[in-house]
mmCIF file with all atom_site columns, C-alpha atoms in Angstrom:
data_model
loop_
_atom_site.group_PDB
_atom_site.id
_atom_site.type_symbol
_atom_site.label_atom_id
_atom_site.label_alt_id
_atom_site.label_comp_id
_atom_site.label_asym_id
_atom_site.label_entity_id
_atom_site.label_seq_id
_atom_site.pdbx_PDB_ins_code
_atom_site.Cartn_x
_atom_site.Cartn_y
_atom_site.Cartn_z
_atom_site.occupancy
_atom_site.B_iso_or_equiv
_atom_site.pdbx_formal_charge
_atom_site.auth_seq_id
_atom_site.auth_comp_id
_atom_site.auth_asym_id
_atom_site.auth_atom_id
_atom_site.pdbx_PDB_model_num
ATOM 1  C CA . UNK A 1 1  ? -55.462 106.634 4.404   1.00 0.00 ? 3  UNK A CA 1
ATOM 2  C CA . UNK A 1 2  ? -55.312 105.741 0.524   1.00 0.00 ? 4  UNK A CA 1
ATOM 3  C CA . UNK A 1 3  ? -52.203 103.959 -0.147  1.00 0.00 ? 5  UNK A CA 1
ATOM 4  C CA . UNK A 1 4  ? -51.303 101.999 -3.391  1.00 0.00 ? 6  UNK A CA 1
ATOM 5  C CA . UNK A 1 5  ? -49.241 98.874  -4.161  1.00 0.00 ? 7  UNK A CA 1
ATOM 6  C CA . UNK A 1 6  ? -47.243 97.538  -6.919  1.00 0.00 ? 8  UNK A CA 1
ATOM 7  C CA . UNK A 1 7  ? -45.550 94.308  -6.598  1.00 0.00 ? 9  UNK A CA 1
ATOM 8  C CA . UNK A 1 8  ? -42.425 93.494  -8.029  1.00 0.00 ? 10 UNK A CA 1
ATOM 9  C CA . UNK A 1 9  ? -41.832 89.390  -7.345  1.00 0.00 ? 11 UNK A CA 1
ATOM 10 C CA . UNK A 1 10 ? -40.647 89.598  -3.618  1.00 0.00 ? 12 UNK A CA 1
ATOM 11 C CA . UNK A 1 11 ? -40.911 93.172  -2.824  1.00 0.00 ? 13 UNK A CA 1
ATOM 12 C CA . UNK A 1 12 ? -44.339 95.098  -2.924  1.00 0.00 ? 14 UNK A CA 1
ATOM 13 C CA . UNK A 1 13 ? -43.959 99.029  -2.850  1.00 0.00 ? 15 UNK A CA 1
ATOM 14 C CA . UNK A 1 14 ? -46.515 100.713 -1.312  1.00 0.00 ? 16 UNK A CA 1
ATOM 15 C CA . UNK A 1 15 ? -47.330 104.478 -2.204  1.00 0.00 ? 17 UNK A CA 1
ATOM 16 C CA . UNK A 1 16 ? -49.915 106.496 -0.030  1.00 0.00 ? 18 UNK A CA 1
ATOM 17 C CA . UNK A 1 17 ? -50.214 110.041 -1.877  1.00 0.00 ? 19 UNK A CA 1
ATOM 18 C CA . UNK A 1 18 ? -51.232 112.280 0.849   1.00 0.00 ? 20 UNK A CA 1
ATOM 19 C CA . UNK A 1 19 ? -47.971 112.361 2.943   1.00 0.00 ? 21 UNK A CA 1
ATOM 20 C CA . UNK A 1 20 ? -45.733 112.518 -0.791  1.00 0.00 ? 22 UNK A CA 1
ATOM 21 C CA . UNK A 1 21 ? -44.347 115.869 -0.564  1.00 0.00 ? 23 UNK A CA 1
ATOM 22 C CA . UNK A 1 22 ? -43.010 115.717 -4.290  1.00 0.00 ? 24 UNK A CA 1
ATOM 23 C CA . UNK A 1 23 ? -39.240 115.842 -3.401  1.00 0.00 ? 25 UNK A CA 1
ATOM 24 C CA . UNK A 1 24 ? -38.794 114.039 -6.831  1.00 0.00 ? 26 UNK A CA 1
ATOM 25 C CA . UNK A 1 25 ? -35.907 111.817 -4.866  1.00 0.00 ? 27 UNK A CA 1
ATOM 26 C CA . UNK A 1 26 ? -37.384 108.382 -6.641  1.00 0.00 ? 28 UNK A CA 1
ATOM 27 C CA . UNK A 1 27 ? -38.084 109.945 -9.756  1.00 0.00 ? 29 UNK A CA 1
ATOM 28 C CA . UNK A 1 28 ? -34.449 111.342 -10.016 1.00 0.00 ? 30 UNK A CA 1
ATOM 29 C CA . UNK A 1 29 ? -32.904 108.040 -8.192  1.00 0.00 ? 31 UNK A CA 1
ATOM 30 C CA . UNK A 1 30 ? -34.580 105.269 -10.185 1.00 0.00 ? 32 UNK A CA 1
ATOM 31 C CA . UNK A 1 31 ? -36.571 107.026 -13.135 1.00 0.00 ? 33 UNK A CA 1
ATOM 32 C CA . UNK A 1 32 ? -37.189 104.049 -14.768 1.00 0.00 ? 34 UNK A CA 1
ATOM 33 C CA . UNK A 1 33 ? -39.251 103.139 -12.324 1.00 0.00 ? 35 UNK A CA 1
ATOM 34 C CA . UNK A 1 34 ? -40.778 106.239 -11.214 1.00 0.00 ? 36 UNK A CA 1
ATOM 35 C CA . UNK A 1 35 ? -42.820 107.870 -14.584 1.00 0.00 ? 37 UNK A CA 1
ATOM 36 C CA . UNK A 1 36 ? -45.405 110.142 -12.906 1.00 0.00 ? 38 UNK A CA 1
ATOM 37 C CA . UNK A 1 37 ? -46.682 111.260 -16.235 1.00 0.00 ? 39 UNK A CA 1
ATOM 38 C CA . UNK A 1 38 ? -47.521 107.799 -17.177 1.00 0.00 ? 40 UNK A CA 1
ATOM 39 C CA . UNK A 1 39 ? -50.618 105.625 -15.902 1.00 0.00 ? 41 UNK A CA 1
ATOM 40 C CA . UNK A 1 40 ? -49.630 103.646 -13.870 1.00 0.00 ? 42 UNK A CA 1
ATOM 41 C CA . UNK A 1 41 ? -46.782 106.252 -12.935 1.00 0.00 ? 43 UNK A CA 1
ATOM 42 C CA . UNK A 1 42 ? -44.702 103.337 -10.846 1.00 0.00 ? 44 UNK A CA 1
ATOM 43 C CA . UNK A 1 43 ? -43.234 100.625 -12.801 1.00 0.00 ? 45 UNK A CA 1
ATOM 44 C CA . UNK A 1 44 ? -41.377 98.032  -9.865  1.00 0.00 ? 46 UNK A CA 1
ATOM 45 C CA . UNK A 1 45 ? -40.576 95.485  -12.637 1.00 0.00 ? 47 UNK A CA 1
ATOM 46 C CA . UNK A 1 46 ? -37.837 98.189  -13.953 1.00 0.00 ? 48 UNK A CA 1
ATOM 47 C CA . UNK A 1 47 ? -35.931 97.699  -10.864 1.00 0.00 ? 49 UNK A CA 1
ATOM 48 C CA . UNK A 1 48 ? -34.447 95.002  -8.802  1.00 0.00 ? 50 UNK A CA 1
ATOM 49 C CA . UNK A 1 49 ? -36.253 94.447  -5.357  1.00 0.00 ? 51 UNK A CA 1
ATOM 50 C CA . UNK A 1 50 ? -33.041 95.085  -3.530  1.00 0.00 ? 52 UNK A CA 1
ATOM 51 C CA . UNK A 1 51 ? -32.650 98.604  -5.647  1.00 0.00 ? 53 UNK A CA 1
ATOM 52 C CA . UNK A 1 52 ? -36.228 99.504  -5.143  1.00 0.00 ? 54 UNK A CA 1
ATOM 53 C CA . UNK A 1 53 ? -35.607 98.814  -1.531  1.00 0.00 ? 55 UNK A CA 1
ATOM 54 C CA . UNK A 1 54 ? -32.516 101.589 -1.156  1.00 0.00 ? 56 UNK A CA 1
ATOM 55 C CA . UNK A 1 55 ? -34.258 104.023 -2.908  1.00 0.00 ? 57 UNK A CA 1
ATOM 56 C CA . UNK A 1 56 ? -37.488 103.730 -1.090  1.00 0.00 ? 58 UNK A CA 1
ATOM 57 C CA . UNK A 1 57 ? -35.620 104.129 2.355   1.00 0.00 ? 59 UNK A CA 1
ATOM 58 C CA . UNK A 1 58 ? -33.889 107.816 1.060   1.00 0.00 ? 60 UNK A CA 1
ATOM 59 C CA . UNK A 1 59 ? -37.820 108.844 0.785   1.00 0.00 ? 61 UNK A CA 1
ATOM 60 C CA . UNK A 1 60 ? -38.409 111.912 2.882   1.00 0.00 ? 62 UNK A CA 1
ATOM 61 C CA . UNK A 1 61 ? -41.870 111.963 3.476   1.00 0.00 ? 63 UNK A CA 1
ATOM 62 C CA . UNK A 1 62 ? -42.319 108.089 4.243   1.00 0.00 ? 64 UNK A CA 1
ATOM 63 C CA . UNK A 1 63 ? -45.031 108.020 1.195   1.00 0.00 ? 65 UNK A CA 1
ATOM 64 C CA . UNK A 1 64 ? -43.215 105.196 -0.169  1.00 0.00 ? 66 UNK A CA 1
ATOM 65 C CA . UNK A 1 65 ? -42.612 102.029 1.893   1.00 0.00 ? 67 UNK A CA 1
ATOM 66 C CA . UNK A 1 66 ? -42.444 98.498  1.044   1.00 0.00 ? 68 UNK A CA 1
ATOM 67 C CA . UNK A 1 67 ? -42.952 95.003  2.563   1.00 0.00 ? 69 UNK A CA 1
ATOM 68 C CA . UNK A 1 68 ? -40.898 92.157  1.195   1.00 0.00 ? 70 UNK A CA 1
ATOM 69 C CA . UNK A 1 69 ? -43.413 89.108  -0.143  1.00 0.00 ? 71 UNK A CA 1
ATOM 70 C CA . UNK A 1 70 ? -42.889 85.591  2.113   1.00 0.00 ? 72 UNK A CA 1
ATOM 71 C CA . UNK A 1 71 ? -44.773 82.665  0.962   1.00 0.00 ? 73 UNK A CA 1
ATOM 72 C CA . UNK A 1 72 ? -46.806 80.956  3.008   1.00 0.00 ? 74 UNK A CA 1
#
């Protein structure tokens, strides 16, 4: 499946468009993060990792998740 990431320091948010159902729920939660008529249309580095992480988990279709970033 295609997905998409966009990494924002410790967090990376990963997007895969097929299961998005277009519920708008990030765009009206953190909309300066979530642009969809701009390329790219998700901007992490306009949110915190810890508020990109709250939002992502109200998603209803599960086409945004995230992984936080550990160093090696």
């Amino acid at each position: 499946m295609e997905t998409h990431e966009y990494i924002n320091g410790e967090i990376t948010v990963i997007w895969e468009p097929k299961k998005c159902i277009h519920a708008a729920i990030c765009v009206k939660s953190l909309p300066q993060v979530y642009r969809p008529n701009e390329k790219p249309w998700l901007k992490p580095e306009n949110a915190t990792p810890m508020e990109l992480k709250n939002q992502i988990d109200l998603c209803p279709s599960g086409a945004l998740s995230y992984k936080f970033n550990t160093k090696k």
